[in-house]
C-alpha positions as a Python dict, from the first residue, in 0.01 Angstrom:
ca = {
    (1, 'X'): (0, 0, 0),
    (2, 'X'): (254, -160, -232),
    (3, 'X'): (324, -526, -190),
    (4, 'X'): (687, -632, -144),
    (5, 'X'): (683, -961, -333),
    (6, 'X'): (1051, -1011, -261),
    (7, 'X'): (984, -1019, 109),
    (8, 'X'): (687, -1259, 67),
    (9, 'X'): (886, -1486, -168),
    (10, 'X'): (1163, -1502, 93),
    (11, 'X'): (911, -1602, 364),
    (12, 'X'): (775, -1879, 145),
    (13, 'X'): (1126, -2008, 63),
    (14, 'X'): (1212, -2012, 436),
    (15, 'X'): (904, -2218, 508),
    (16, 'X'): (992, -2470, 236),
    (17, 'X'): (1343, -2501, 369),
    (18, 'X'): (1220, -2545, 724),
    (19, 'X'): (989, -2824, 612),
    (20, 'X'): (1262, -2974, 390),
    (21, 'X'): (1045, -2928, 82),
    (22, 'X'): (1338, -2894, -152),
    (23, 'X'): (1160, -3008, -464),
    (24, 'X'): (867, -2775, -393),
    (25, 'X'): (1111, -2486, -342),
    (26, 'X'): (1277, -2552, -676),
    (27, 'X'): (936, -2561, -856),
    (28, 'X'): (842, -2238, -679),
    (29, 'X'): (1158, -2062, -799),
    (30, 'X'): (1109, -2200, -1148),
    (31, 'X'): (757, -2060, -1161),
    (32, 'X'): (877, -1726, -1030),
    (33, 'X'): (1129, -1699, -1308),
    (34, 'X'): (852, -1719, -1556),
    (35, 'X'): (667, -1423, -1406),
    (36, 'X'): (703, -1084, -1564),
    (37, 'X'): (768, -834, -1290),
    (38, 'X'): (652, -546, -1508),
    (39, 'X'): (296, -659, -1454),
    (40, 'X'): (311, -484, -1114),
    (41, 'X'): (439, -151, -1252),
    (42, 'X'): (211, 67, -1469),
    (43, 'X'): (495, 232, -1657),
    (44, 'X'): (646, -105, -1744),
    (45, 'X'): (314, -237, -1870),
    (46, 'X'): (284, 73, -2094),
    (47, 'X'): (641, 12, -2218),
    (48, 'X'): (561, -350, -2308),
    (49, 'X'): (235, -263, -2491),
    (50, 'X'): (402, 8, -2696),
    (51, 'X'): (687, -225, -2781),
    (52, 'X'): (444, -481, -2926),
    (53, 'X'): (267, -206, -3126),
    (54, 'X'): (585, -61, -3269),
    (55, 'X'): (712, -411, -3353),
    (56, 'X'): (379, -496, -3521),
    (57, 'X'): (346, -798, -3288),
    (58, 'X'): (-34, -828, -3278),
    (59, 'X'): (-36, -1178, -3129),
    (60, 'X'): (171, -1081, -2828),
    (61, 'X'): (-20, -758, -2791),
    (62, 'X'): (-343, -951, -2764),
    (63, 'X'): (-201, -1218, -2533),
    (64, 'X'): (-24, -968, -2302),
    (65, 'X'): (-331, -742, -2258),
    (66, 'X'): (-545, -1054, -2197),
    (67, 'X'): (-313, -1154, -1915),
    (68, 'X'): (-342, -803, -1764),
    (69, 'X'): (-723, -818, -1784),
    (70, 'X'): (-737, -1163, -1616),
    (71, 'X'): (-503, -1044, -1343),
    (72, 'X'): (-724, -743, -1259),
    (73, 'X'): (-1050, -941, -1289),
    (74, 'X'): (-933, -1185, -1028),
    (75, 'X'): (-800, -924, -779),
    (76, 'X'): (-1009, -610, -809),
    (77, 'X'): (-1327, -577, -603),
    (78, 'X'): (-1532, -370, -849),
    (79, 'X'): (-1846, -418, -1036),
    (80, 'X'): (-1763, -680, -1304),
    (81, 'X'): (-1974, -516, -1574),
    (82, 'X'): (-1814, -177, -1509),
    (83, 'X'): (-1457, -310, -1526),
    (84, 'X'): (-1532, -512, -1838),
    (85, 'X'): (-1664, -201, -2019),
    (86, 'X'): (-1338, -22, -1924),
    (87, 'X'): (-1129, -319, -2053),
    (88, 'X'): (-1318, -325, -2381),
    (89, 'X'): (-1259, 51, -2437),
    (90, 'X'): (-892, 12, -2355),
    (91, 'X'): (-855, -291, -2584),
    (92, 'X'): (-1020, -114, -2872),
    (93, 'X'): (-795, 190, -2837),
    (94, 'X'): (-491, -39, -2820),
    (95, 'X'): (-600, -188, -3150),
    (96, 'X'): (-658, 159, -3294),
    (97, 'X'): (-305, 257, -3201),
    (98, 'X'): (-171, -55, -3367),
    (99, 'X'): (-371, -6, -3687),
    (100, 'X'): (-293, 365, -3717),
    (101, 'X'): (80, 293, -3663),
    (102, 'X'): (62, 34, -3945),
    (103, 'X'): (-124, 275, -4178),
    (104, 'X'): (129, 553, -4111),
    (105, 'X'): (409, 325, -4212),
    (106, 'X'): (215, 169, -4505),
    (107, 'X'): (253, -184, -4365),
    (108, 'X'): (-4, -350, -4582),
    (109, 'X'): (85, -701, -4467),
    (110, 'X'): (47, -598, -4103),
    (111, 'X'): (-283, -437, -4173),
    (112, 'X'): (-412, -748, -4337),
    (113, 'X'): (-281, -962, -4054),
    (114, 'X'): (-454, -731, -3802),
    (115, 'X'): (-796, -777, -3958),
    (116, 'X'): (-750, -1150, -4016),
    (117, 'X'): (-659, -1194, -3655),
    (118, 'X'): (-932, -975, -3504),
    (119, 'X'): (-1219, -971, -3746),
    (120, 'X'): (-1452, -1178, -3533),
    (121, 'X'): (-1389, -977, -3219),
    (122, 'X'): (-1420, -641, -3398),
    (123, 'X'): (-1748, -737, -3560),
    (124, 'X'): (-1895, -831, -3222),
    (125, 'X'): (-1826, -500, -3042),
    (126, 'X'): (-2004, -176, -3091),
    (127, 'X'): (-1696, 18, -3004),
    (128, 'X'): (-1541, -74, -3340),
    (129, 'X'): (-1771, 103, -3587),
    (130, 'X'): (-1798, 6, -3957),
    (131, 'X'): (-1594, 310, -4064),
    (132, 'X'): (-1285, 153, -3904),
    (133, 'X'): (-1306, -140, -4137),
    (134, 'X'): (-1261, 88, -4440),
    (135, 'X'): (-993, 303, -4281),
    (136, 'X'): (-700, 130, -4474),
    (137, 'X'): (-871, 226, -4805),
    (138, 'X'): (-917, 591, -4729),
    (139, 'X'): (-666, 830, -4888),
    (140, 'X'): (-497, 1063, -4649),
    (141, 'X'): (-688, 932, -4346),
    (142, 'X'): (-503, 1178, -4124),
    (143, 'X'): (-702, 1456, -4297),
    (144, 'X'): (-1035, 1266, -4278),
    (145, 'X'): (-1289, 1429, -4041),
    (146, 'X'): (-1372, 1090, -3878),
    (147, 'X'): (-1015, 980, -3818),
    (148, 'X'): (-810, 1300, -3797),
    (149, 'X'): (-817, 1305, -3418),
    (150, 'X'): (-683, 951, -3391),
    (151, 'X'): (-383, 1038, -3607),
    (152, 'X'): (-298, 1339, -3381),
    (153, 'X'): (-18, 1344, -3128),
    (154, 'X'): (-261, 1481, -2873),
    (155, 'X'): (-493, 1185, -2888),
    (156, 'X'): (-211, 938, -2869),
    (157, 'X'): (-49, 1103, -2569),
    (158, 'X'): (-385, 1144, -2389),
    (159, 'X'): (-464, 774, -2435),
    (160, 'X'): (-133, 649, -2292),
    (161, 'X'): (-140, 890, -2005),
    (162, 'X'): (-499, 788, -1917),
    (163, 'X'): (-407, 421, -1947),
    (164, 'X'): (-108, 455, -1718),
    (165, 'X'): (-316, 638, -1459),
    (166, 'X'): (-584, 367, -1477),
    (167, 'X'): (-324, 95, -1432),
    (168, 'X'): (-157, 265, -1145),
    (169, 'X'): (-488, 299, -965),
    (170, 'X'): (-586, -57, -1043),
    (171, 'X'): (-255, -199, -922),
    (172, 'X'): (-280, 1, -603),
    (173, 'X'): (-624, -136, -529),
    (174, 'X'): (-559, -497, -607),
    (175, 'X'): (-680, -730, -337),
    (176, 'X'): (-379, -825, -137),
    (177, 'X'): (-305, -1191, -53),
    (178, 'X'): (-357, -1269, 314),
    (179, 'X'): (9, -1363, 352),
    (180, 'X'): (98, -997, 282),
    (181, 'X'): (-26, -909, 630),
    (182, 'X'): (290, -1076, 759),
    (183, 'X'): (490, -783, 609),
    (184, 'X'): (282, -532, 798),
    (185, 'X'): (332, -729, 1125),
    (186, 'X'): (704, -749, 1057),
    (187, 'X'): (714, -372, 1002),
    (188, 'X'): (537, -314, 1333),
    (189, 'X'): (764, -547, 1515),
    (190, 'X'): (1073, -377, 1358),
    (191, 'X'): (937, -36, 1471),
    (192, 'X'): (892, -158, 1823),
    (193, 'X'): (1242, -302, 1818),
    (194, 'X'): (1388, 29, 1706),
    (195, 'X'): (1212, 197, 1998),
    (196, 'X'): (1367, -51, 2243),
    (197, 'X'): (1710, 8, 2097),
    (198, 'X'): (1659, 388, 2125),
    (199, 'X'): (1549, 350, 2483),
    (200, 'X'): (1885, 186, 2569),
    (201, 'X'): (2073, 486, 2432),
    (202, 'X'): (1887, 773, 2594),
    (203, 'X'): (1846, 887, 2953),
    (204, 'X'): (1491, 1003, 2900),
    (205, 'X'): (1196, 757, 2897),
    (206, 'X'): (1017, 703, 2568),
    (207, 'X'): (642, 715, 2561),
    (208, 'X'): (486, 451, 2335),
    (209, 'X'): (159, 571, 2197),
    (210, 'X'): (-137, 336, 2248),
    (211, 'X'): (-358, 512, 1995),
}
């Protein structure tokens, strides 16, 4: 079930106002303004990731995906080793997308920056094989048997579709804060209220299910 953060935020603000915690309320709103709402929408996350890749912004790409990982690690009830393996594969493919995009546009400075920024990480993971380190020096890599698939439109589209599906599923299964149960109770109360209003406008009795 999706979480209505607007509803929850309003509840928290009402509580602060009731307790006359005006300074706390201002701090709360200030912190909320720093939050990026797209972190709760898979399509928006994809849009932000692709933006950083197309803009050759390797630092923000790394930082943004790290934030996504940390968010999921703290809220998903899944085997930690399993989810970490998934994150590593995603991260590696994000880096492949970045590097391939830079090679296609002959951005030598961005290619050099990429390896300078990530050399230690790439050397420590088995997912990034040694062939990828020499990719920038291969002539016509899009025709190379090892890399041809990664330069194809099919691989690129499949990766982004798979990533969006994973993000959608992960976001749906995030552990909900306990305060979110208030929203469910409010919905139930509202439904009951609607039935009472309907009872007053009809001549036939309404049967409330107890199941």
